[in-house]
Every structure is written in structure tokens, then in C-alpha cells.
Short mmCIF file of C-alpha atoms and ligand atoms in Angstrom, two decimals:
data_model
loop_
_atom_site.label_atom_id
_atom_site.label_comp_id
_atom_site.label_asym_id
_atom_site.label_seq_id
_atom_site.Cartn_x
_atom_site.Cartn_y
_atom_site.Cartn_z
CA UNK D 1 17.24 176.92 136.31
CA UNK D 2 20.30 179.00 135.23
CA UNK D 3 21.47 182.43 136.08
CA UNK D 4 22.81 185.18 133.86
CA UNK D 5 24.75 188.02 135.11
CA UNK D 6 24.77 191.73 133.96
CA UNK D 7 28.14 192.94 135.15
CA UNK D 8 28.69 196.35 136.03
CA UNK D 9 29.62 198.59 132.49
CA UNK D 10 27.45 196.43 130.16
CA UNK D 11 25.33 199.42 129.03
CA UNK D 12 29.08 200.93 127.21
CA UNK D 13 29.06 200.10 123.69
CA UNK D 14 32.71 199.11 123.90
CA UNK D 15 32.66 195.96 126.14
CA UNK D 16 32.71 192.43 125.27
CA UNK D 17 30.63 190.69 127.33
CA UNK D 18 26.88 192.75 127.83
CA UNK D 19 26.10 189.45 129.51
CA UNK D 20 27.45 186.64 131.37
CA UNK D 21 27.69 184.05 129.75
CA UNK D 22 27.07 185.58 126.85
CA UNK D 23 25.76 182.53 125.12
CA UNK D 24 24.22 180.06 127.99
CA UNK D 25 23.23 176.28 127.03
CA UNK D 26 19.77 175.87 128.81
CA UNK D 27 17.16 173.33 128.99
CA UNK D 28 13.95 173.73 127.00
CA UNK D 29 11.35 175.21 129.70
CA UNK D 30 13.86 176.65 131.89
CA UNK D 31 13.82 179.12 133.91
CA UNK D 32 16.52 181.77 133.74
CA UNK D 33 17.36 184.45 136.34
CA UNK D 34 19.17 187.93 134.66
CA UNK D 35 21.04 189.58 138.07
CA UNK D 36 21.72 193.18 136.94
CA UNK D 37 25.56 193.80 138.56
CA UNK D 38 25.50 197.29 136.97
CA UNK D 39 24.48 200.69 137.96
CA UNK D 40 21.97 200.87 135.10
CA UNK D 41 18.38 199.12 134.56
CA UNK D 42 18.68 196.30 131.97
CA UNK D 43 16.43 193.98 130.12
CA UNK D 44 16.43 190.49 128.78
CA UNK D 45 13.98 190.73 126.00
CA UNK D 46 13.99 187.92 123.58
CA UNK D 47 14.26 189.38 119.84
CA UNK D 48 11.74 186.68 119.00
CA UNK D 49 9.06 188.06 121.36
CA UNK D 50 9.04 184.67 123.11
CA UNK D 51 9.82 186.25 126.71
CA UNK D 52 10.72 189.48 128.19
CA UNK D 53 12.17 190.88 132.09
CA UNK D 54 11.23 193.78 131.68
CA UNK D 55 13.33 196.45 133.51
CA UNK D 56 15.71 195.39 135.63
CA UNK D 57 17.20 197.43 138.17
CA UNK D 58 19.94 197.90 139.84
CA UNK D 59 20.78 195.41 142.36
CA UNK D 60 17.91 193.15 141.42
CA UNK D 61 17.03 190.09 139.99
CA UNK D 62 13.64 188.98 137.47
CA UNK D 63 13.21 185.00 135.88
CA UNK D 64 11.88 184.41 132.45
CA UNK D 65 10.65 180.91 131.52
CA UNK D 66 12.19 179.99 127.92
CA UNK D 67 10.38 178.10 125.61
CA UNK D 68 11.37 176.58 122.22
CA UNK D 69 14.81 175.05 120.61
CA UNK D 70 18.05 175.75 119.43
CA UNK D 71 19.08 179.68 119.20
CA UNK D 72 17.21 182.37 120.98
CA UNK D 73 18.66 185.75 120.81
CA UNK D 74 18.34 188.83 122.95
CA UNK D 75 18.84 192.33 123.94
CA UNK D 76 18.02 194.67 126.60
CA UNK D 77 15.29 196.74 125.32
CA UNK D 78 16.89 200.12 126.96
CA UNK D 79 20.37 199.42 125.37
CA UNK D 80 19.73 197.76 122.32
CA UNK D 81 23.02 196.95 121.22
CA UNK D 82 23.33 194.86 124.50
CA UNK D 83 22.90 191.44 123.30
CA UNK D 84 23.25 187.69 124.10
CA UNK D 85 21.83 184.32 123.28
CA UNK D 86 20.53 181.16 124.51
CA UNK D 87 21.00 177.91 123.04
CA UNK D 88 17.75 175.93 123.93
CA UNK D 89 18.04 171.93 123.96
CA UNK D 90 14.73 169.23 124.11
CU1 LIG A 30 20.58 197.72 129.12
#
């Protein structure tokens, strides 16, 4: 279990940090929980197909269990330059 923030802003191009933390250390099989902190709906959409949120909206929370090892990377699918990672252990 481990939760990911969206903070409010992370849909402008120009911020660091699209999600927090932007690179989160999880447990193979885990289940993660994106809260979307901004005014905009977000996704968490793995850009190797392995799981996706789906929309997100504002105010609300949705879990996605990850499978696999090592890096995972993703991006919300509405704001694709929004992007983060996972780093999967056994
Ligand atoms: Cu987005």
C-alpha cells in the first residue's frame, strides 16, 4: 500500500513535481492510491500498459495494483507530459 499525491497545478507544463513523490519505491504487487489535489482530472497510466486509473477527478482518489520489477514509468493520459515512476522491488 502506498499513496501518491497529485498536488494542485500539476497539469502546468512548468512545474517540477506532476506527482508526489515523483519516483516512489513500492513493493512488487502493491497497491498504490493516486489522490488528485488539483482542480483538474488526472491519470496514472503506466507507459508499459501494465495498469491504468483511469480519470481521476477532482477531489478523489482510484488504486492500481502494480505488477512486475524495477522501473515502471507513467503519465496521466489527459496531460501527457505529466509523468512519474515507480521503482518496483521482489
Ligand atoms: Cu493530468
Amino acid at each position: 500500500m502506498a499513496s501518491i499525491s497529485i498536488p494542485q497545478g500539476a497539469s502546468a507544463q512548468q512545474v517540477d513535481q506532476y506527482y508526489m513523490p515523483v519516483n516512489a519505491s513500492v513493493p512488487n504487487d502493491a497497491t498504490i492510491t493516486w489522490t488528485n489535489k488539483d482542480v483538474a482530472p488526472h491519470t496514472a497510466t503506466a507507459s508499459d500498459g501494465s495498469f491504468d486509473t483511469g480519470a481521476i477527478n477532482p477531489g478523489s482518489t482510484a488504486s492500481a495494483m502494480v505488477k512486475g520489477q524495477g522501473d515502471i514509468q507513467y503519465h496521466c493520459n489527459i496531460h501527457p507530459w505529466m509523468h512519474g515512476s515507480l521503482q518496483v522491488s521482489s
